[in-house]
mmCIF file of C-alpha atoms and ligand atoms in Angstrom:
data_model
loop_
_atom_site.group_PDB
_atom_site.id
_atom_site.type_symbol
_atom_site.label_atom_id
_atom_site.label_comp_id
_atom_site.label_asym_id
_atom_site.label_seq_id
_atom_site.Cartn_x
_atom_site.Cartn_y
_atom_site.Cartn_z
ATOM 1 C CA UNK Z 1 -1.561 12.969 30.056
ATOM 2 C CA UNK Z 2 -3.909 14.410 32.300
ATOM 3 C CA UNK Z 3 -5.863 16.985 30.774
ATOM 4 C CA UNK Z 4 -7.116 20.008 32.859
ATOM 5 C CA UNK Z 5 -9.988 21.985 31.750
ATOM 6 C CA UNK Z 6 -11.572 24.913 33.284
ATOM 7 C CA UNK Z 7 -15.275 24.213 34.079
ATOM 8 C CA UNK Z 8 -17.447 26.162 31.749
ATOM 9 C CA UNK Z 9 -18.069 29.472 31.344
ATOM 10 C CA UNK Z 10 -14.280 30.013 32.022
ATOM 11 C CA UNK Z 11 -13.171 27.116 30.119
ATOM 12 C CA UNK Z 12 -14.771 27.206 26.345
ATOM 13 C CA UNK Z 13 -13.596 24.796 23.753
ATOM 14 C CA UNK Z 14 -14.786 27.018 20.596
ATOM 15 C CA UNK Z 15 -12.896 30.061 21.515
ATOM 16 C CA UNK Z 16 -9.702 28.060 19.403
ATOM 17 C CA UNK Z 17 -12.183 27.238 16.643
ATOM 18 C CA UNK Z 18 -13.521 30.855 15.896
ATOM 19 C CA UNK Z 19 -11.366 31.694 13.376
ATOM 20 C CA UNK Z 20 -8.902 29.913 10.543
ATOM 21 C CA UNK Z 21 -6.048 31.061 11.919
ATOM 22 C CA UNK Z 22 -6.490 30.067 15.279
ATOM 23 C CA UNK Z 23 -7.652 26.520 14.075
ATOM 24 C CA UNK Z 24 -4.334 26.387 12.486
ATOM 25 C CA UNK Z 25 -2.353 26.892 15.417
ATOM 26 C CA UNK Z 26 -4.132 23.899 17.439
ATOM 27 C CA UNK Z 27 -4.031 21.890 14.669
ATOM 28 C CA UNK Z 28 -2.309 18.241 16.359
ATOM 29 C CA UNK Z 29 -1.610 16.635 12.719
ATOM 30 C CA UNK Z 30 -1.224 17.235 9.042
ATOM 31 C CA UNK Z 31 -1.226 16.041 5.576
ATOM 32 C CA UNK Z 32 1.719 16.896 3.115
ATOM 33 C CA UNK Z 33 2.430 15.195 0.129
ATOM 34 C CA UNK Z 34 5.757 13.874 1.771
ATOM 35 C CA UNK Z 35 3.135 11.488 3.775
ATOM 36 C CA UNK Z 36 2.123 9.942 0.200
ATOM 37 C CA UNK Z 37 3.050 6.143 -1.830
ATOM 38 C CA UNK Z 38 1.571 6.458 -5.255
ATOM 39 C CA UNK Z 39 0.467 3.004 -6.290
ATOM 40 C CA UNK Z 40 0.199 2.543 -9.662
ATOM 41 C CA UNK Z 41 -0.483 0.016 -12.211
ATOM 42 C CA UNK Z 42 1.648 -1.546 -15.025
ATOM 43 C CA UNK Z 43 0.714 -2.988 -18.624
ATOM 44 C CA UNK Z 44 2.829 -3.896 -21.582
ATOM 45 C CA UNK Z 45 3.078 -1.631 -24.688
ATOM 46 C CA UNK Z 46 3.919 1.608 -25.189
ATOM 47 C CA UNK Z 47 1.561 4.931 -25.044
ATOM 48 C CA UNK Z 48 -0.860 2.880 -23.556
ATOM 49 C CA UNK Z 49 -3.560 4.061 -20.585
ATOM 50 C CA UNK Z 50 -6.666 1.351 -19.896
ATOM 51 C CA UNK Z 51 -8.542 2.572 -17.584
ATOM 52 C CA UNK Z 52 -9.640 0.390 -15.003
ATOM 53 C CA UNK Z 53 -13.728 0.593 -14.530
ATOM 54 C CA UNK Z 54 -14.111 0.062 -11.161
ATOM 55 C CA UNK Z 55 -11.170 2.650 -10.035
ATOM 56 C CA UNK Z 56 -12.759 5.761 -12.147
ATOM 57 C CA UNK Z 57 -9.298 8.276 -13.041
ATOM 58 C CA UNK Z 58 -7.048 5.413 -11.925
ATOM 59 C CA UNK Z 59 -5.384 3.571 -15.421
ATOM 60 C CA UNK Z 60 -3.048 1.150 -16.388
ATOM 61 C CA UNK Z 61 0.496 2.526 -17.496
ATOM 62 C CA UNK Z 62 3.053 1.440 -20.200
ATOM 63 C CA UNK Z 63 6.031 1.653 -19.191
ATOM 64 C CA UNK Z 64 7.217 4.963 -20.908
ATOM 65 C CA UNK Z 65 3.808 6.471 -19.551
ATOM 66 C CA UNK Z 66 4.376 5.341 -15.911
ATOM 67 C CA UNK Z 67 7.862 7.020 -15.910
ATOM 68 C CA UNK Z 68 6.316 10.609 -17.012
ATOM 69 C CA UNK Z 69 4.001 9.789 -14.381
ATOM 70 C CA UNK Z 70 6.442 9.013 -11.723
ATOM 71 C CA UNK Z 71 8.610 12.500 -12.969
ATOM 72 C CA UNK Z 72 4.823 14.030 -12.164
ATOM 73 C CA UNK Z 73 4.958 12.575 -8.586
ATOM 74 C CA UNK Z 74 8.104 13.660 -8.009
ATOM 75 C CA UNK Z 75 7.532 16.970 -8.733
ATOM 76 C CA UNK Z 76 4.466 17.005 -6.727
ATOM 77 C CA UNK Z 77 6.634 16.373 -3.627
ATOM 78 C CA UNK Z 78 5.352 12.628 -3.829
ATOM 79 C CA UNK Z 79 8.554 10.754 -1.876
ATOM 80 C CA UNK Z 80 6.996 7.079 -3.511
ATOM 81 C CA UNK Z 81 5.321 5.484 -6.150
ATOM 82 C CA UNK Z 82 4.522 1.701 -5.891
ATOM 83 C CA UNK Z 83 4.639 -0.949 -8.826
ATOM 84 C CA UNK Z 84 1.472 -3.601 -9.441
ATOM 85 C CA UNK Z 85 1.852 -5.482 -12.767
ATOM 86 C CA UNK Z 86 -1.205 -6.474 -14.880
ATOM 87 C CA UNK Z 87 0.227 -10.048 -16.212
ATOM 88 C CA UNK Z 88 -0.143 -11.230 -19.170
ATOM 89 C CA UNK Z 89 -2.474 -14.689 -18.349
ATOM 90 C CA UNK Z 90 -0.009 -16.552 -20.786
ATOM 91 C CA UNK Z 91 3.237 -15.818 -18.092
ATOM 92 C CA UNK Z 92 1.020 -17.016 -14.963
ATOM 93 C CA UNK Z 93 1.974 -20.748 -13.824
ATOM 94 C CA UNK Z 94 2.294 -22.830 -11.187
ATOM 95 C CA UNK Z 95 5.621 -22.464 -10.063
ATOM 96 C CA UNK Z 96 4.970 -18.266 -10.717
ATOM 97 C CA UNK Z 97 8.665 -18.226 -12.371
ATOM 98 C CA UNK Z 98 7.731 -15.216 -14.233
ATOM 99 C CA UNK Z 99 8.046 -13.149 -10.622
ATOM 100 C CA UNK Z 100 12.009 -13.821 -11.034
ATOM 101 C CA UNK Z 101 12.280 -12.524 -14.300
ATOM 102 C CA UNK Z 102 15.585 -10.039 -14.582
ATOM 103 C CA UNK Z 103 13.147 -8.604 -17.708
ATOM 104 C CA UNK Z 104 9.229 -8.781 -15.918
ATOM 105 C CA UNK Z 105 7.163 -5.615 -16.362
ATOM 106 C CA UNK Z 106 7.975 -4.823 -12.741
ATOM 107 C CA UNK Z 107 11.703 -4.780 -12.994
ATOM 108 C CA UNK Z 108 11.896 -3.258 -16.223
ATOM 109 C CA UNK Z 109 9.777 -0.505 -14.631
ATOM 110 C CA UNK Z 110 12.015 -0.246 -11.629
ATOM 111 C CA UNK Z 111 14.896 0.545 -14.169
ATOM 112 C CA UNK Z 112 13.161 2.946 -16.591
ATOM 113 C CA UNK Z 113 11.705 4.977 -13.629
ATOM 114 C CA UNK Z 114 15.271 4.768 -11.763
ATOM 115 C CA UNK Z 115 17.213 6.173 -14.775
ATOM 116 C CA UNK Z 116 14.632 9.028 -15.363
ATOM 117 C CA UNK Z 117 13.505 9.970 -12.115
ATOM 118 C CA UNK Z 118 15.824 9.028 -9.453
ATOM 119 C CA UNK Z 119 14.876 10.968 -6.630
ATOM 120 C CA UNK Z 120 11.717 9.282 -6.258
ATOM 121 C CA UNK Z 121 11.368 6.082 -4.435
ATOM 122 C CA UNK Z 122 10.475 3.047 -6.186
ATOM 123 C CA UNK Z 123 8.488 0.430 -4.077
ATOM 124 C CA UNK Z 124 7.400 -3.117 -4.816
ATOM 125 C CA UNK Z 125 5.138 -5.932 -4.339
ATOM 126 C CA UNK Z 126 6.531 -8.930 -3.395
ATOM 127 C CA UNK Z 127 3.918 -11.471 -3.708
ATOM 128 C CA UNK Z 128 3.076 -14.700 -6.457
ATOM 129 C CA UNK Z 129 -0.374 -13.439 -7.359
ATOM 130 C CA UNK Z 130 0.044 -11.402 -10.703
ATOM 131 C CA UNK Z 131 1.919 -14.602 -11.603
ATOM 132 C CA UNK Z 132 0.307 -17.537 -10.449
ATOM 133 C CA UNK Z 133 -1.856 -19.480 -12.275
ATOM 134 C CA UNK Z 134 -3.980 -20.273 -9.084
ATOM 135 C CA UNK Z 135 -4.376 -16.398 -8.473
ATOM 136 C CA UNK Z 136 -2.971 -17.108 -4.703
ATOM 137 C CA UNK Z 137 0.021 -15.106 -3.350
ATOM 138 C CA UNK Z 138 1.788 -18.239 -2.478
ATOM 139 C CA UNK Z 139 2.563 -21.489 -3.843
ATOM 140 C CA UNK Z 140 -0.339 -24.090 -4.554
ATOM 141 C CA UNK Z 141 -0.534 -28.138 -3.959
ATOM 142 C CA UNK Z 142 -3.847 -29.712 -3.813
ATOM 143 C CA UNK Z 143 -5.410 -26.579 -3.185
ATOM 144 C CA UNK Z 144 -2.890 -26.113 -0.248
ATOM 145 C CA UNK Z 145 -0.689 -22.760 -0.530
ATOM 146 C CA UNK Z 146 2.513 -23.781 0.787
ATOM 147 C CA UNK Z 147 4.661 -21.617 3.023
ATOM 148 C CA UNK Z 148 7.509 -22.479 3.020
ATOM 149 C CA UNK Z 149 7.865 -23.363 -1.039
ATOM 150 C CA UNK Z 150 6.483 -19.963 -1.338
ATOM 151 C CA UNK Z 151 9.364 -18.222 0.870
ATOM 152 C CA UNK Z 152 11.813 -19.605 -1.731
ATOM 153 C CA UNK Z 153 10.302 -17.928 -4.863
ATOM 154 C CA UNK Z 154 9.295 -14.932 -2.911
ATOM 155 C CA UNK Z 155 13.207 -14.621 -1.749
ATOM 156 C CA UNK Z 156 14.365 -15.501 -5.566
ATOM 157 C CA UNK Z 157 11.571 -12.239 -6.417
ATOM 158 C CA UNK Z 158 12.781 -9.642 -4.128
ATOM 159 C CA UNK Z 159 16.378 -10.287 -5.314
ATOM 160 C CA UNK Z 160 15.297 -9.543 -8.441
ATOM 161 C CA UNK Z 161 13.390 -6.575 -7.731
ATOM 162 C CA UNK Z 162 16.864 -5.381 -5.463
ATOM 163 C CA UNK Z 163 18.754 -6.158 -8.586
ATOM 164 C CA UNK Z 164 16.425 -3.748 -10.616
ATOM 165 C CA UNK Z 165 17.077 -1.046 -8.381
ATOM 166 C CA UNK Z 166 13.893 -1.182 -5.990
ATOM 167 C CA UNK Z 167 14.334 0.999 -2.859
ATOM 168 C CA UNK Z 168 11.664 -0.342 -0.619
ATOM 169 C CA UNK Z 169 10.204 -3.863 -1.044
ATOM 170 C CA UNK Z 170 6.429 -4.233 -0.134
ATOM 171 C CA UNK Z 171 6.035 -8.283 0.502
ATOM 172 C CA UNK Z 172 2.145 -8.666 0.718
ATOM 173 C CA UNK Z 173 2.160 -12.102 1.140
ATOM 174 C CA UNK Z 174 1.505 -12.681 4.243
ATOM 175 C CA UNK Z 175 3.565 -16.472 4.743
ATOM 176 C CA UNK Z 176 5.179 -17.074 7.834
ATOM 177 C CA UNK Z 177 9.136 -16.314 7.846
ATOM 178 C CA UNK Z 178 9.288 -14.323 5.137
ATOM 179 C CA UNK Z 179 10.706 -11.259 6.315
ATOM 180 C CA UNK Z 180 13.965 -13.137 7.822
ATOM 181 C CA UNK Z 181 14.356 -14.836 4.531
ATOM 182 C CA UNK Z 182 14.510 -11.838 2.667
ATOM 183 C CA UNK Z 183 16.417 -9.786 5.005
ATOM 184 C CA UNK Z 184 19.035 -12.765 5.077
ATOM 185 C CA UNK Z 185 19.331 -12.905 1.091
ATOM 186 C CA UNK Z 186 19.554 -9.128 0.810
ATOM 187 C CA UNK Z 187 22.088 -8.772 3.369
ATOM 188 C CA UNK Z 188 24.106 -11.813 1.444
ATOM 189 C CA UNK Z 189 23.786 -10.158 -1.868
ATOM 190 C CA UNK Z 190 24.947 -7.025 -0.612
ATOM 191 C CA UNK Z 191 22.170 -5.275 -1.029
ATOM 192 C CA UNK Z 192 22.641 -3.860 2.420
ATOM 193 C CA UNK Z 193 20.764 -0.782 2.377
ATOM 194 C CA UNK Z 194 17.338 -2.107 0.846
ATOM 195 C CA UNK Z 195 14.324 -1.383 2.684
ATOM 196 C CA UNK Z 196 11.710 -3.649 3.267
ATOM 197 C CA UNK Z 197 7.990 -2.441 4.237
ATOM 198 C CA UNK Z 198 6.165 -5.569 5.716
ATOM 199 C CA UNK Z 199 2.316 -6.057 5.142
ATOM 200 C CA UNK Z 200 2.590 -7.222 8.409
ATOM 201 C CA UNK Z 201 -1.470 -7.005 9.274
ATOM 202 C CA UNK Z 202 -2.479 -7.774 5.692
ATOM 203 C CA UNK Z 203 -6.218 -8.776 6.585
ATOM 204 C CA UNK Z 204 -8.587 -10.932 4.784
ATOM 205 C CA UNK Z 205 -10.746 -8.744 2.809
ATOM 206 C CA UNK Z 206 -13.492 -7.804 0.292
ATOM 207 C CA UNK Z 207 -11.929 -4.232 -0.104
ATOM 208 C CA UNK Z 208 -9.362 -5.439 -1.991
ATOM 209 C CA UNK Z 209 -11.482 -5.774 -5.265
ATOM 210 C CA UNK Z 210 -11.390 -3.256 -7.584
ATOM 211 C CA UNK Z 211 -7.711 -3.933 -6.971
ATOM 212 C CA UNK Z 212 -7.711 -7.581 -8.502
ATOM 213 C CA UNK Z 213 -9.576 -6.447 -11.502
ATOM 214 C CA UNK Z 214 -6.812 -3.663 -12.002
ATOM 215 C CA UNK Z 215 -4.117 -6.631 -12.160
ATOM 216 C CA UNK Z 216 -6.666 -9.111 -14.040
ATOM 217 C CA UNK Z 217 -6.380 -11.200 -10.814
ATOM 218 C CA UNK Z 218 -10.773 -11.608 -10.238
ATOM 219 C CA UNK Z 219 -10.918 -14.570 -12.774
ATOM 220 C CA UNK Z 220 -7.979 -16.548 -12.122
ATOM 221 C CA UNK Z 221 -7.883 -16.477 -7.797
ATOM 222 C CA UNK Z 222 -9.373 -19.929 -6.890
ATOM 223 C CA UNK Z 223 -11.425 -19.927 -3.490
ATOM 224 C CA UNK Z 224 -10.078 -17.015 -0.883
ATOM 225 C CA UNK Z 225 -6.827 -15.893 1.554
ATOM 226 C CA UNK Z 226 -8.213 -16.504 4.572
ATOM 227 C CA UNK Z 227 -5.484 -19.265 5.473
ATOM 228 C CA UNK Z 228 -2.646 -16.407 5.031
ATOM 229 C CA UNK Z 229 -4.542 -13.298 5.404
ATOM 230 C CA UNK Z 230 -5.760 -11.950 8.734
ATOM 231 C CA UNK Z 231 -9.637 -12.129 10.343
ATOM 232 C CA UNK Z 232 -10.797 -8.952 10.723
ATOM 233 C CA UNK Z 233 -11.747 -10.020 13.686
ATOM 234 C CA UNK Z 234 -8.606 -10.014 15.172
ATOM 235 C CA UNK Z 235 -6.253 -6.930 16.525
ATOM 236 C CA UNK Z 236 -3.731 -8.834 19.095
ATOM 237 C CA UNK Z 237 -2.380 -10.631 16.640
ATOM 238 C CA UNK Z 238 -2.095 -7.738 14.396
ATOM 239 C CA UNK Z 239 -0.019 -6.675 17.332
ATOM 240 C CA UNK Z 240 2.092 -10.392 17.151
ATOM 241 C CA UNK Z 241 2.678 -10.055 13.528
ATOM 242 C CA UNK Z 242 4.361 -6.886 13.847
ATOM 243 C CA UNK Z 243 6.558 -7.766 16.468
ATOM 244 C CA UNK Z 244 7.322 -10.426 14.688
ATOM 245 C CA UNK Z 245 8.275 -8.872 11.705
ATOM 246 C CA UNK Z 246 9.930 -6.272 13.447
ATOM 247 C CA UNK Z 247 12.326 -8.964 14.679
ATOM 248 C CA UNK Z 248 12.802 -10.641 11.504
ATOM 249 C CA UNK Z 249 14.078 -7.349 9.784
ATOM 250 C CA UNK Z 250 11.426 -4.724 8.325
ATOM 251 C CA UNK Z 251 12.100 -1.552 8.261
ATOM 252 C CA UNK Z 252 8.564 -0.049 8.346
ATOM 253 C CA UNK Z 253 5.176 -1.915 8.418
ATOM 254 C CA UNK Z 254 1.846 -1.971 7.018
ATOM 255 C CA UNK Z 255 -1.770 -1.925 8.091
ATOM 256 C CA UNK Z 256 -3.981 -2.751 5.237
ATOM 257 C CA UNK Z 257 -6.886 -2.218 4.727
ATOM 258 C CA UNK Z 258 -6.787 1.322 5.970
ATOM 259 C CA UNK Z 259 -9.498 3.269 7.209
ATOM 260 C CA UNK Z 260 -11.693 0.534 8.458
ATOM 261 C CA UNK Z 261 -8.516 -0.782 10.555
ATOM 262 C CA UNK Z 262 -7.620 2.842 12.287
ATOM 263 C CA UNK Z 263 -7.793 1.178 15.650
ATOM 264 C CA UNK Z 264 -5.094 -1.589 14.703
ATOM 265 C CA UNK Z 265 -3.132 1.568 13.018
ATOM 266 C CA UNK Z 266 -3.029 3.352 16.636
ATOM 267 C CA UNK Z 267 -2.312 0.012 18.623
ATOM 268 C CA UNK Z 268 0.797 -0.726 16.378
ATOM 269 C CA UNK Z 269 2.449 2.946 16.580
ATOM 270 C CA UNK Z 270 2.029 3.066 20.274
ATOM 271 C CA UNK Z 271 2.845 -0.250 20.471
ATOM 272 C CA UNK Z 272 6.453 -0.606 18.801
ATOM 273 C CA UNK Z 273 6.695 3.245 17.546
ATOM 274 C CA UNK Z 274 7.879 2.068 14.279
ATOM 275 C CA UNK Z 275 7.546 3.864 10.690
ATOM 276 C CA UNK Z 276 3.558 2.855 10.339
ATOM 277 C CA UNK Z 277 1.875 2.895 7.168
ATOM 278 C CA UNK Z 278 -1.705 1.960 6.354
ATOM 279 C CA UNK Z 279 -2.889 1.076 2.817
ATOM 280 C CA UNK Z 280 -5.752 2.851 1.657
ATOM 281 C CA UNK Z 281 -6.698 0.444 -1.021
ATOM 282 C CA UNK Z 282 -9.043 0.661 -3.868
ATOM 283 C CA UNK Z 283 -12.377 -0.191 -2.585
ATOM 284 C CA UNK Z 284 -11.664 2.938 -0.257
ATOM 285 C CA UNK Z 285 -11.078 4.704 -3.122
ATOM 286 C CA UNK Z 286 -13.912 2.950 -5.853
ATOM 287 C CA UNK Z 287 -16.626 3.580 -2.817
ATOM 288 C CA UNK Z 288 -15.554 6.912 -2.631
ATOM 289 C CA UNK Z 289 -15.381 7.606 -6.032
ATOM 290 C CA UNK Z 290 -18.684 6.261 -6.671
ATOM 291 C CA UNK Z 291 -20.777 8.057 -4.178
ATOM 292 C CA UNK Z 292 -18.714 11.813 -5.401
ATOM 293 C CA UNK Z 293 -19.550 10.685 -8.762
ATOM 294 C CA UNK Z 294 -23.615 10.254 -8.132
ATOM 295 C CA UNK Z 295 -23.194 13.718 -5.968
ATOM 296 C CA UNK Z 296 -23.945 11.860 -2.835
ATOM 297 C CA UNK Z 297 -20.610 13.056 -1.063
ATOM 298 C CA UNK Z 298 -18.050 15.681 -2.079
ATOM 299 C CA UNK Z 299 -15.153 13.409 -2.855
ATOM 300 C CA UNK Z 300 -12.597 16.146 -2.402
ATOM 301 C CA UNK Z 301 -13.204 16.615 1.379
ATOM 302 C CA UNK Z 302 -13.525 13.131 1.915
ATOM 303 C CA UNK Z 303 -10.648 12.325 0.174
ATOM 304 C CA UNK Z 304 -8.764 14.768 3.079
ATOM 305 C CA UNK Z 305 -10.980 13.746 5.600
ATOM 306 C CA UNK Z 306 -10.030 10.246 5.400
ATOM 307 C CA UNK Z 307 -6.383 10.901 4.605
ATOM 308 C CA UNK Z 308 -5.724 13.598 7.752
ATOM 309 C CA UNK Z 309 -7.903 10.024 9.734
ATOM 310 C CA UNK Z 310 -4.576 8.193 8.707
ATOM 311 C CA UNK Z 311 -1.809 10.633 10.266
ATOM 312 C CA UNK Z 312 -4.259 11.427 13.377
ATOM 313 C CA UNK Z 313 -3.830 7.220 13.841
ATOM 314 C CA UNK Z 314 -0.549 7.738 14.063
ATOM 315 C CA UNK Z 315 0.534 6.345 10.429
ATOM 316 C CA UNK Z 316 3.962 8.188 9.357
ATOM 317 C CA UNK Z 317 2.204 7.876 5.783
ATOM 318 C CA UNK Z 318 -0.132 6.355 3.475
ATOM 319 C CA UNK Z 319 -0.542 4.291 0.178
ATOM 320 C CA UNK Z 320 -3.315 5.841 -1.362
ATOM 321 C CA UNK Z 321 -4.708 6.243 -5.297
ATOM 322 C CA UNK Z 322 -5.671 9.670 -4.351
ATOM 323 C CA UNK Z 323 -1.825 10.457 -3.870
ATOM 324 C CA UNK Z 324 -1.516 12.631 -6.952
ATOM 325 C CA UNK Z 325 -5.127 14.638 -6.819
ATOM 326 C CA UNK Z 326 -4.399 15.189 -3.260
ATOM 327 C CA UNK Z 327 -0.775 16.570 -3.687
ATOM 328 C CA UNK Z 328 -2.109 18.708 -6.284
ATOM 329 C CA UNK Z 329 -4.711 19.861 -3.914
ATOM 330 C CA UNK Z 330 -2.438 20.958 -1.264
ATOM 331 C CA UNK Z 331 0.126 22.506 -3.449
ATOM 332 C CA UNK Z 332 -2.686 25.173 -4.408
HETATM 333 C C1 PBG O 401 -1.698 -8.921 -3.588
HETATM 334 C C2 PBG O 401 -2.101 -7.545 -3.241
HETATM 335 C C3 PBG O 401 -3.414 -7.141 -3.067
HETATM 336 C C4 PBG O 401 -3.391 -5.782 -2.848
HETATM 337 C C5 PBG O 401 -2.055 -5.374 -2.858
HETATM 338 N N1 PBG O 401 -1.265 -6.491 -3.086
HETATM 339 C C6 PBG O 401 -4.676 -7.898 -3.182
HETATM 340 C C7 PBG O 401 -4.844 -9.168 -2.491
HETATM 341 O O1 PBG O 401 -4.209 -9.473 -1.486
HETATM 342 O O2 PBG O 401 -5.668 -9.938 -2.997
HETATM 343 C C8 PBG O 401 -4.619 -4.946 -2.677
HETATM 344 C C9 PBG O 401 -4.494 -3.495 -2.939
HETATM 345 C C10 PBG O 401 -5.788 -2.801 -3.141
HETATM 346 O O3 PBG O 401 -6.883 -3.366 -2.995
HETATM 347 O O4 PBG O 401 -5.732 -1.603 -3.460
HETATM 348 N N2 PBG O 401 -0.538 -9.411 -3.099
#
């Protein structure tokens, strides 16, 4: 592109930002609800809602609760809603069986919100964590979290997850190979037509923490991710790891976390062109929260701000706790 632009006085940039209606018509991106994944968090029982302190209006759903909640999204023009288990510390081991279950919280979710609420698309999280005893997303020896062990329960946990009905499987893991090995079981199950969104540039971070408290992860994880997780240092290889997974058979991919990673968002669309999606996770959220709370920010515009930051990167859509309070928002 090669922009021309009149020298000033004939040339002024504020003539298209005088009114409303002519800042709508120059307006290069927007948000709809249809760009939204609702991730939400399970819990056993029934009629139950625990809040989760460090995510203020963000709880933890039984499963009848999560499928009125899901019926909510769906009305609200919400395409996705995204399952995280809280697990039970009794059902985490070593060898994370419980992720296979036919009967886990997560596939008896996938079911319950399949049979109610159809339309909606149910997404997943493929990854050992809410099961592991270790509190690591792969398989541990000697403190060592093994790749290719790992790809073997993660394949037996997306099958499961395809059995329940899932429509998009979200493996966070970040091992090497994993994408193949899925795409390879799925197709030999024939479950042909399920999608898979890679966290392909899953990066090493401190953002994630509200997030581990939600799934009672804080206590268990032993030392950190930063032998499977990314530096966030690095942005070439967030460029390699897409590719990569590209190859191996994703559908879509992930940049997470989101809006301190915009640049590696912008690289990867113009890079492959591929259905992007960044994950806004919840320290985004908790710090924003927090500062609207104290009346430091207002945490409705920010909440757009930041969202309308994802499309302008070029993200097709975003994974955000916001996604129902922002739908709502623009439906008015
Ligand atoms: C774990 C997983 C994490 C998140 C999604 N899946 C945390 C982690 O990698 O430790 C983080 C989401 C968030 O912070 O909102 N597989």
């Amino acid at each position: 592109m090669q922009p021309i632009q009149a020298p000033y006085p004939l040339g002024r940039f504020r003539r298209l930002r005088r009114t409303g209606a002519l800042r709508a018509l120059v307006q290069e991106t927007q948000l709809t609800a249809g760009d939204l994944i609702w991730p939400v968090f399970l819990c056993d029982g029934s009629k139950r809602r625990d809040p989760v302190a460090s995510m203020p209006g963000v709880d933890r759903l039984s499963l009848d609760l999560v499928v009125e909640a899901a019926a909510q999204a769906a009305d609200l023009g919400i395409p996705a809603i995204c399952l995280f288990p809280y697990t039970d510390p009794s059902l985490k081991t070593a060898d994370c069986r419980e992720a296979w279950n036919p009967e886990n919280l997560t596939n008896r979710a996938i079911r319950a919100i399949k049979a109610a609420v159809p339309d909606i698309a149910v997404m997943t999280d493929v990854a050992l964590d809410p099961y592991n005893s270790h509190g690591h997303d792969g398989i541990v020896e000697d403190g060592v979290i093994l790749n290719d062990e790992s790809i073997v329960a993660l394949v037996k946990m997306s099958l499961a997850q395809a059995d329940a009905g899932a429509d998009i499987l979200g493996p966070s893991d970040m091992m090497d190979g994993r994408i193949g090995a899925m795409r390879a079981a799925l197709e030999e199950a024939g479950h042909r037509d399920v999608t898979i969104m890679s966290y392909a540039a899953k990066y090493a971070s401190a953002f994630y923490g509200p997030f581990r408290d939600a799934v009672g992860a804080t206590g268990a994880l032993k030392g950190d991710k930063r032998t499977y997780q990314m530096d966030p240092a690095n942005s070439d290889e967030a460029l390699r790891l897409v590719a990569r997974d590209l190859a191996e058979g994703a559908d879509m991919v992930m940049v997470k976390p989101g809006l301190a990673y915009l640049d590696i968002c912008r690289r990867v669309k113009d890079a492959f062109g591929a259905p992007t999606f960044a994950y806004q996770v919840s320290g985004e959220y908790a710090m924003i929260k927090a500062a609207a709370a104290n009346g430091w920010i207002d945490g409705e515009k920010i909440m757009l701000e930041t969202l309308v930051a994802f499309k302008r990167a070029g993200c097709d859509g975003i994974l955000t706790y916001f996604a129902p309070e922002v739908a709502r928002l623009l439906a008015r």
